[in-house]
Short mmCIF file of C-alpha atoms and ligand atoms in Angstrom, two decimals:
data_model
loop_
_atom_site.label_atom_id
_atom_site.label_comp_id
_atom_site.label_asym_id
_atom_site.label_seq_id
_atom_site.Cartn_x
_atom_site.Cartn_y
_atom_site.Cartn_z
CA UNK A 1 1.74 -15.81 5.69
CA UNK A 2 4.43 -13.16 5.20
CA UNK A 3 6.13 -12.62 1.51
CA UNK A 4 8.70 -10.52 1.92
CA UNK A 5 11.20 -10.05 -0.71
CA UNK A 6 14.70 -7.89 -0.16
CA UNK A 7 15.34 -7.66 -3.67
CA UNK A 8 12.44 -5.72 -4.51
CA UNK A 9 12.71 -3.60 -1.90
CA UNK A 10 13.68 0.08 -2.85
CA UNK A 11 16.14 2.26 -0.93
CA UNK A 12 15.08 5.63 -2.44
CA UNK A 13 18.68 7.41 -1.63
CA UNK A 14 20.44 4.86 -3.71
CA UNK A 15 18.42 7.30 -6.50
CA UNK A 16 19.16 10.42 -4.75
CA UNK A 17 15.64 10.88 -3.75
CA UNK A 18 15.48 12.85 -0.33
CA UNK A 19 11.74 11.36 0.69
CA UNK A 20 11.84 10.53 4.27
CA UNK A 21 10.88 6.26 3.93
CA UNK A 22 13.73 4.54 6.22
CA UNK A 23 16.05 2.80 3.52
CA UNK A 24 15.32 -0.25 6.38
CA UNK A 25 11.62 -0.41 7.06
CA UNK A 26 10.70 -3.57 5.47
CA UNK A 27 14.00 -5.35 6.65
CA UNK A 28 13.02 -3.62 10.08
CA UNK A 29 9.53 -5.13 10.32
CA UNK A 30 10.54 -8.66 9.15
CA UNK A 31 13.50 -8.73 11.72
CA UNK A 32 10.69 -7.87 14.63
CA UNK A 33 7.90 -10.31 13.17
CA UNK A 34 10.54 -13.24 13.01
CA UNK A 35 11.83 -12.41 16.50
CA UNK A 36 8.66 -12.83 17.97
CA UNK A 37 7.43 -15.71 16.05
CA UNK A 38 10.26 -17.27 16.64
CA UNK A 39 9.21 -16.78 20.78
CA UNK A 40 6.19 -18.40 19.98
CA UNK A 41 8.09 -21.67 18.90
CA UNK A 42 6.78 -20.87 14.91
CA UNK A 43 9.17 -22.75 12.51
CA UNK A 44 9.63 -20.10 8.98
CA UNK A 45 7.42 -22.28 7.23
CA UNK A 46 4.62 -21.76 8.69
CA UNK A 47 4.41 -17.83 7.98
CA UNK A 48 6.86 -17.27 5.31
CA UNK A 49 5.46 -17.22 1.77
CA UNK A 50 8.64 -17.95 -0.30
CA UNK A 51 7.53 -18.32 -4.20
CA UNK A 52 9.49 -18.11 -6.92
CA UNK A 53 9.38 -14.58 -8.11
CA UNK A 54 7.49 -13.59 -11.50
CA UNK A 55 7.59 -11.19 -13.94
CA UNK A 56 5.04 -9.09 -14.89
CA UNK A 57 4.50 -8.28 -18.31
CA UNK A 58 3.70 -5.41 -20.07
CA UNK A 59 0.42 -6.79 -20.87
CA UNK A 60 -0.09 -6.93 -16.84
CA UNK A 61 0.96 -3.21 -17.25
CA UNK A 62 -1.75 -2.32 -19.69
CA UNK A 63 -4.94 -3.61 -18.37
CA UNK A 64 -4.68 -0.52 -15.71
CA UNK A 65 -2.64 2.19 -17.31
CA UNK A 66 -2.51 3.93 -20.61
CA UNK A 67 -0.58 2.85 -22.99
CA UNK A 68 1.07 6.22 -23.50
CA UNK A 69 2.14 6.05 -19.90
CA UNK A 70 3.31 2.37 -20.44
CA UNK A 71 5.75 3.43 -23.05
CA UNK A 72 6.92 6.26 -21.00
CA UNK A 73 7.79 3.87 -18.62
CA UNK A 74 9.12 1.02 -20.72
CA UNK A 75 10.96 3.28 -22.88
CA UNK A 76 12.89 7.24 -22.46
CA UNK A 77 9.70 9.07 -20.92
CA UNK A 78 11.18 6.95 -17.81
CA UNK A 79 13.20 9.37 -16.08
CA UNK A 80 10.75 12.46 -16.66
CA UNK A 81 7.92 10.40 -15.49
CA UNK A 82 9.35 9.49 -12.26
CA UNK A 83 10.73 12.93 -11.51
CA UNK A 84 7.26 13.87 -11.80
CA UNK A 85 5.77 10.74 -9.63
CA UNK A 86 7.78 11.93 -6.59
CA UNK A 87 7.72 15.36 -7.29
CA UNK A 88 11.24 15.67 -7.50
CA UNK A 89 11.51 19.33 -9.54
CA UNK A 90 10.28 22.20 -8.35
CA UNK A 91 8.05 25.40 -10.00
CA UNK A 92 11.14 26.78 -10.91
CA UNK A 93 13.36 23.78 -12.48
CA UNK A 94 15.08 23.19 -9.80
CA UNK A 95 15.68 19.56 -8.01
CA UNK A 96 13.32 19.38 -4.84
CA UNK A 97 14.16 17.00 -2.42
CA UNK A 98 16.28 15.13 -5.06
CA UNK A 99 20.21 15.14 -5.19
CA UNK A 100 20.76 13.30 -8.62
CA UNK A 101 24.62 13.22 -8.17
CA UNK A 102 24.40 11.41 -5.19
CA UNK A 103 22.60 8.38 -7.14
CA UNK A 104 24.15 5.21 -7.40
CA UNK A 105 21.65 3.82 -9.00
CA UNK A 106 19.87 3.99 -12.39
CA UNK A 107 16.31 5.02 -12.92
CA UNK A 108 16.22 2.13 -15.02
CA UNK A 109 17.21 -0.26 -11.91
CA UNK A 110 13.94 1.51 -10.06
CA UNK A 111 11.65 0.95 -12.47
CA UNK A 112 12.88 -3.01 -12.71
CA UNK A 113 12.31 -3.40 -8.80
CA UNK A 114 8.93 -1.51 -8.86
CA UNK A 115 7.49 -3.94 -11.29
CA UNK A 116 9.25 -7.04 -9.24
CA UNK A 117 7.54 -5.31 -6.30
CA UNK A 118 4.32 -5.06 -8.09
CA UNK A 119 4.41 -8.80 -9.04
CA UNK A 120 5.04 -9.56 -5.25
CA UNK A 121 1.59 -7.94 -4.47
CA UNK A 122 -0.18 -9.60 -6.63
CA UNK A 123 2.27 -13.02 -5.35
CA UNK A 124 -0.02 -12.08 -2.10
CA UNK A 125 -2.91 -12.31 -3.67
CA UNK A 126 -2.05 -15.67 -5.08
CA UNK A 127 -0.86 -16.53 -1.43
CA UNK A 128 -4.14 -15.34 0.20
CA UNK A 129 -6.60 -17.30 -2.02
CA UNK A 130 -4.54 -21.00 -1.74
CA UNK A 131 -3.41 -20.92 2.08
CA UNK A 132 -5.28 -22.00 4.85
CA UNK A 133 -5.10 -19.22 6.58
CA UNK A 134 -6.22 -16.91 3.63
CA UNK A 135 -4.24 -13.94 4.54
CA UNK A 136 -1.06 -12.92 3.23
CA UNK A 137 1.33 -9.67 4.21
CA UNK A 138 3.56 -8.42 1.40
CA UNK A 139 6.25 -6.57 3.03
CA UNK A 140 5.73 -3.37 0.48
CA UNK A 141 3.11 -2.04 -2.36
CA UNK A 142 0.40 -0.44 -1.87
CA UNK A 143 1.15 2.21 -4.50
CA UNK A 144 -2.51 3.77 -4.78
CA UNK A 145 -2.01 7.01 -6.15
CA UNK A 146 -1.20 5.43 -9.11
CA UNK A 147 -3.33 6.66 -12.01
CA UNK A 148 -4.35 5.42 -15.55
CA UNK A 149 -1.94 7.85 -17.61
CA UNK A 150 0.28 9.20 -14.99
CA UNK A 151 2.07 8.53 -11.47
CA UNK A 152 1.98 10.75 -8.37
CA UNK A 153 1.81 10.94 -4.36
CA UNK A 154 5.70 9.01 -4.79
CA UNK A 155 3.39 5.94 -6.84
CA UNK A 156 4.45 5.05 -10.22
CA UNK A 157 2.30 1.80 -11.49
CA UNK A 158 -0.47 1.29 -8.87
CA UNK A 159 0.33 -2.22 -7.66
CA UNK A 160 -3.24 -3.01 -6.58
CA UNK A 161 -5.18 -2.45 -9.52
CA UNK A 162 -2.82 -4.33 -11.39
CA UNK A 163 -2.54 -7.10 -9.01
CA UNK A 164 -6.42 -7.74 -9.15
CA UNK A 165 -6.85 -7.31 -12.75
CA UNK A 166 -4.66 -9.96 -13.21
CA UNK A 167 -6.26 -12.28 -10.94
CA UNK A 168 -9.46 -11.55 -12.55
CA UNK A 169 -8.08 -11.94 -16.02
CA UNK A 170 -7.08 -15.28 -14.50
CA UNK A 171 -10.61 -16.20 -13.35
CA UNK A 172 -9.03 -16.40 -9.51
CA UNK A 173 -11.05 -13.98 -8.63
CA UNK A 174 -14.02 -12.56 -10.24
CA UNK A 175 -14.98 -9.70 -7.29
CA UNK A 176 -12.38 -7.93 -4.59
CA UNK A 177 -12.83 -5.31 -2.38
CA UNK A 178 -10.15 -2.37 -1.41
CA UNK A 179 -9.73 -1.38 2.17
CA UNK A 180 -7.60 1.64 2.05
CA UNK A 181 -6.04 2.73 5.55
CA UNK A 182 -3.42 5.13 4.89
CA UNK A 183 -3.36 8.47 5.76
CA UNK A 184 -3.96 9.85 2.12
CA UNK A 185 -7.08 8.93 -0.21
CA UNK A 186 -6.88 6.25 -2.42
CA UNK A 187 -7.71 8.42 -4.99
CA UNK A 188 -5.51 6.37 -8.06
CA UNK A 189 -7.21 2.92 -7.16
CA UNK A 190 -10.56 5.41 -6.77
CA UNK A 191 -9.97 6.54 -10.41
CA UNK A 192 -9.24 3.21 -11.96
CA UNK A 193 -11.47 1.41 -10.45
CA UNK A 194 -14.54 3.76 -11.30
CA UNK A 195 -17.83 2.52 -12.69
CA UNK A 196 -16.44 -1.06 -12.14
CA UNK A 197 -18.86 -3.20 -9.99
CA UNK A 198 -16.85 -6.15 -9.31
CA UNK A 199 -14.14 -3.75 -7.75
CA UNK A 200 -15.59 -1.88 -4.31
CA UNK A 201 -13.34 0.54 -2.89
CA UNK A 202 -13.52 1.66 1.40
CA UNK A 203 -10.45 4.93 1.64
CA UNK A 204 -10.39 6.24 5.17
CA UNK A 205 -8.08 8.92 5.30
CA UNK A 206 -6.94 13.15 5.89
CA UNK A 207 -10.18 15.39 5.33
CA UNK A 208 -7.64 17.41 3.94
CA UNK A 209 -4.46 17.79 2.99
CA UNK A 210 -2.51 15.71 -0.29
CA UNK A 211 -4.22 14.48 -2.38
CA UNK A 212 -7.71 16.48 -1.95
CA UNK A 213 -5.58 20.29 -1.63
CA UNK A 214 -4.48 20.08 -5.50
CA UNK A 215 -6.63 22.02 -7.74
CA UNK A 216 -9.94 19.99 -8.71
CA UNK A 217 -10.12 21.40 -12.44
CA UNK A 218 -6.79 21.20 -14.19
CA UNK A 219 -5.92 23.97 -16.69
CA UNK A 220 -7.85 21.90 -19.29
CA UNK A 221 -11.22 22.15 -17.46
CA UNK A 222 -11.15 18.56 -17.01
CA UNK A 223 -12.04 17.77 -12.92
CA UNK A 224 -8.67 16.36 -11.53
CA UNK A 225 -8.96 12.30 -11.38
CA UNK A 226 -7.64 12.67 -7.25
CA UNK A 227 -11.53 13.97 -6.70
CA UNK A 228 -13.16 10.50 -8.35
CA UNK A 229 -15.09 9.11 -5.44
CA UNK A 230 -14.14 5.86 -3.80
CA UNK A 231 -17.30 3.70 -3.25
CA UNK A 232 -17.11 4.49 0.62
CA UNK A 233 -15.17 7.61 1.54
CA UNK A 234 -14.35 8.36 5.22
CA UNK A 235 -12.76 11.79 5.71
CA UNK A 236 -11.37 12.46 9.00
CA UNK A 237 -10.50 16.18 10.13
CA UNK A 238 -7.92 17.37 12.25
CA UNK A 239 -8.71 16.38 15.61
CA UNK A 240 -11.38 13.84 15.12
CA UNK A 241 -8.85 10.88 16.22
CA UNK A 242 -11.54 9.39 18.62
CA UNK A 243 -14.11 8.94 15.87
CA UNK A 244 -11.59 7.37 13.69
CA UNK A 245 -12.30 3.41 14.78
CA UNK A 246 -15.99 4.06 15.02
CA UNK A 247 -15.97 5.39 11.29
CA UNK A 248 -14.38 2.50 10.38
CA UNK A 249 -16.17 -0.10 12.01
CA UNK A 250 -19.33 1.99 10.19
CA UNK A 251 -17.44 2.05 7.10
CA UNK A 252 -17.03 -1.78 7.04
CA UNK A 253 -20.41 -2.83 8.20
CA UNK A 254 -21.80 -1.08 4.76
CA UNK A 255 -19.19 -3.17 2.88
CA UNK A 256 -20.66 -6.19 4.57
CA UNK A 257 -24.29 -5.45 2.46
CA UNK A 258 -21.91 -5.57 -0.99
CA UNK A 259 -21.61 -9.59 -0.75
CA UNK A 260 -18.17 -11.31 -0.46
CA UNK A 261 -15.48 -10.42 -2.87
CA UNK A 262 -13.02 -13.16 -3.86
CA UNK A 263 -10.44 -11.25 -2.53
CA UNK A 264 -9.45 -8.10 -0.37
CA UNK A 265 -6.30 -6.05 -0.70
CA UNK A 266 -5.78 -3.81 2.45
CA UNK A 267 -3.56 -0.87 2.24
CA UNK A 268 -2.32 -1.16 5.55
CA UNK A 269 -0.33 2.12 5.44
CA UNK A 270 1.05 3.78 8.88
CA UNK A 271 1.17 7.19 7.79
CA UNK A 272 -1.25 8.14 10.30
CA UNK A 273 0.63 7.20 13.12
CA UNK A 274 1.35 10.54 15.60
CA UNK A 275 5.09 9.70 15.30
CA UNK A 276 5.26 9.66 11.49
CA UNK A 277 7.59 11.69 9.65
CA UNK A 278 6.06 13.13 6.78
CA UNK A 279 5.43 16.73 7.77
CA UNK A 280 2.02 16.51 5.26
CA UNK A 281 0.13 13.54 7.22
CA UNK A 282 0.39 15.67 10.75
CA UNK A 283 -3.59 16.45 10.43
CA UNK A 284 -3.84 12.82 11.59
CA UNK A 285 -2.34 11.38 14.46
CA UNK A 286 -3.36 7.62 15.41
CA UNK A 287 -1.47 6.46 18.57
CA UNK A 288 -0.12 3.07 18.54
CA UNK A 289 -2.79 1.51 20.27
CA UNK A 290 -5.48 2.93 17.65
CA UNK A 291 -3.88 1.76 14.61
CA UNK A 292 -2.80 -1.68 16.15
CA UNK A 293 -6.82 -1.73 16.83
CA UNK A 294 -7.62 -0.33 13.23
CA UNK A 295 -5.85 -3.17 11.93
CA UNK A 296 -7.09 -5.90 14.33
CA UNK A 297 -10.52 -4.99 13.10
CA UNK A 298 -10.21 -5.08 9.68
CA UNK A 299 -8.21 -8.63 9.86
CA UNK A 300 -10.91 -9.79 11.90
CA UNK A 301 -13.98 -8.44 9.68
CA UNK A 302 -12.37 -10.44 6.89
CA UNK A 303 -11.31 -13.26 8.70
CA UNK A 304 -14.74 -14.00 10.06
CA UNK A 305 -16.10 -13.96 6.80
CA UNK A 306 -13.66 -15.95 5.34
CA UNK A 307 -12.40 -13.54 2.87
CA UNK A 308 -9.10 -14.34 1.53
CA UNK A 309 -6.98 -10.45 2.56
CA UNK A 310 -4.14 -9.74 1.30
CA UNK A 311 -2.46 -6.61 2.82
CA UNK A 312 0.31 -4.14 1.67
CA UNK A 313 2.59 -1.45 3.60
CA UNK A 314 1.77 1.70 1.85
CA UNK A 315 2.85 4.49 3.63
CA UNK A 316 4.98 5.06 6.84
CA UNK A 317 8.12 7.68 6.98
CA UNK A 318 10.34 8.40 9.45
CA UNK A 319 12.81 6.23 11.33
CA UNK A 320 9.53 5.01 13.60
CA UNK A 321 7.32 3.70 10.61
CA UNK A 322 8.23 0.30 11.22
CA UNK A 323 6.77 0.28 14.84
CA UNK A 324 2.76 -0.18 14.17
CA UNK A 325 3.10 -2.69 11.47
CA UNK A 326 5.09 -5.44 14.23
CA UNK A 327 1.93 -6.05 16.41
CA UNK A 328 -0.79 -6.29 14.09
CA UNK A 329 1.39 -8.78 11.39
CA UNK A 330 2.25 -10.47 14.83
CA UNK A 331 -2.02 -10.80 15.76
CA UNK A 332 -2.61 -11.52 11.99
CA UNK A 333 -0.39 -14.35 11.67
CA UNK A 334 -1.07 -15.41 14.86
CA UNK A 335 -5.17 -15.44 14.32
CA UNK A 336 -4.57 -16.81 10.58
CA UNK A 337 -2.76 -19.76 11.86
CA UNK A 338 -5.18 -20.34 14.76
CA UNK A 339 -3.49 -20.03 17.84
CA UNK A 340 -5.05 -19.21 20.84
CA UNK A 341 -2.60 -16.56 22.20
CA UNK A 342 -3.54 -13.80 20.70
CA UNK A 343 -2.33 -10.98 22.38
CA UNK A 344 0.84 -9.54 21.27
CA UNK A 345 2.76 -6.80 23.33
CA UNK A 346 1.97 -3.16 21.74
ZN1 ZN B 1 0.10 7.83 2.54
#
């Protein structure tokens, strides 16, 4: 299934925030997926979640993040801490890729559709665990440098921590497993999750760059929570594209030794596509082919084990973001609701 939700979606220029995601790249994908379902004869039903939206409450909030943070969000800290979640001021005061007076709308109006979109993931979750086909796409998320007391990396409440806390607070779910594909490290889902057994976290992403280039001891002398260590990191260097499936495919045969979670939440971001357009993720450059194959083979790994996954966008900029996500929803789908043509056109 697909849940896709236009209401949550969030146009960053409507805040005057200069970050390159296309204002269209959800709307973009579903527009393609339904196209080409609909070619395959596939009546809506049959691949469009559509429930009822939720609310999250504050309580949902608090099982990940302090509750310092939590009132800066819920209460006047809100602007400040999003300036500083999408780095949106610069080392000398002034407004970095941020043009406030071109804003139309309030910070109070982001905040409102990040938690709707942060109920939505965990709506996937929901969706993965009772459908046949136990997999469910959320058409955004996948906010994983969220961390316990603050947001960065453009991530203000990390939507996949929350998402399984509150299925496990719910007894859905008592295990899950994280399989984090985007370009950067999972490093705020890495930090929460620490310690935690019933959470196992997989982050294949940049050797270096963003995250893993800010200074690992703050001014404090406390280590910088970006260097916690996922349970299975897979660095890739500039130039090692051809060893980036194989690491994978090694990376998810150790998960296979850690039993079967209840659930999966994939971070299915594109930022490591060769046409992306974030000038920081250019250390790794996936064709089309390789991440349409990166995805196939983590749907399949958790389809044939009957894993319920539920996947989120994460990261993808530029006005060509939208372009690896359209054949591996179309396989996904396809394979979920057991068809036999499985090939979709890269
Ligand atoms: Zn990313």
């Amino acid at each position: 299934m697909i849940l896709y939700d236009p209401e949550s979606h969030i146009s960053l220029r409507d805040y005057g925030i200069l970050i390159p995601v296309a204002p269209d790249r959800s709307a973009r994908v579903f527009s393609e997926i339904e196209t080409r379902l609909a070619a395959r004869g596939l009546a809506r039903d049959r691949w469009l979640a559509s429930p009822e939206p939720i609310e999250l409450s504050q309580d949902d909030i608090l099982r990940v993040h302090s509750p310092e943070y939590a009132r800066r969000l819920y209460g006047s800290g809100l602007e400040q801490a999003v300036l500083e979640a999408f780095e949106l001021i610069d080392d000398h005061g002034q407004p970095h890729r941020y043009a406030p007076e071109t804003a139309v709308r309030s910070m109070d109006e982001l905040f409102a559709s990040v938690l709707r979109w942060t109920a939505r993931s965990y709506q996937a979750g929901v969706e993965a665990l009772s459908n046949g086909g136990r997999f469910c796409y959320h058409l955004g998320g996948g906010a994983h440098h969220g961390h316990y007391t603050f947001g960065h990396g453009f991530c203000i409440v990390n939507d996949i921590v929350v998402s399984i806390r509150k299925l496990q607070a719910e007894h859905a779910v008592t295990t899950a497993w994280v399989i984090d594909l985007d370009a950067h490290k999972g490093d705020g889902t890495a930090a929460l999750t620490e310690g935690d057994e019933s959470v196992t976290t997989l982050s294949i992403h940049m050797a270096d760059g963003w995250p893993l280039d800010l200074p690992e001891v703050g001014p404090s002398g406390a280590p910088h929570p970006s260097y916690v260590a996922s349970d299975y990191d897979i660095p890739v260097a500039a130039g090692e594209e051809a060893e980036y499936l194989p690491r994978l495919e090694a990376g998810l045969a150790a998960l296979d030794g850690r039993g079967t979670p209840g659930v999966a939440y994939v971070v299915g971001g594109v930022d490591p596509y060769e046409h992306d357009g974030l000038p920081s993720t250019q250390s790794l450059r996936l064709t089309l082919e390789q991440l349409v194959a990166r995805d196939r083979m983590t749907f399949d790994f958790l389809h044939d084990r009957g894993i319920p996954q539920a996947w989120l966008m994460a990261g993808g900029y530029g006005e060509r973001a939208w372009e690896p996500y359209v054949p591996s929803i179309e396989y996904a789908v396809a394979r979920s609701l057991g068809l036999s043509d499985l090939n979709p056109s890269v």
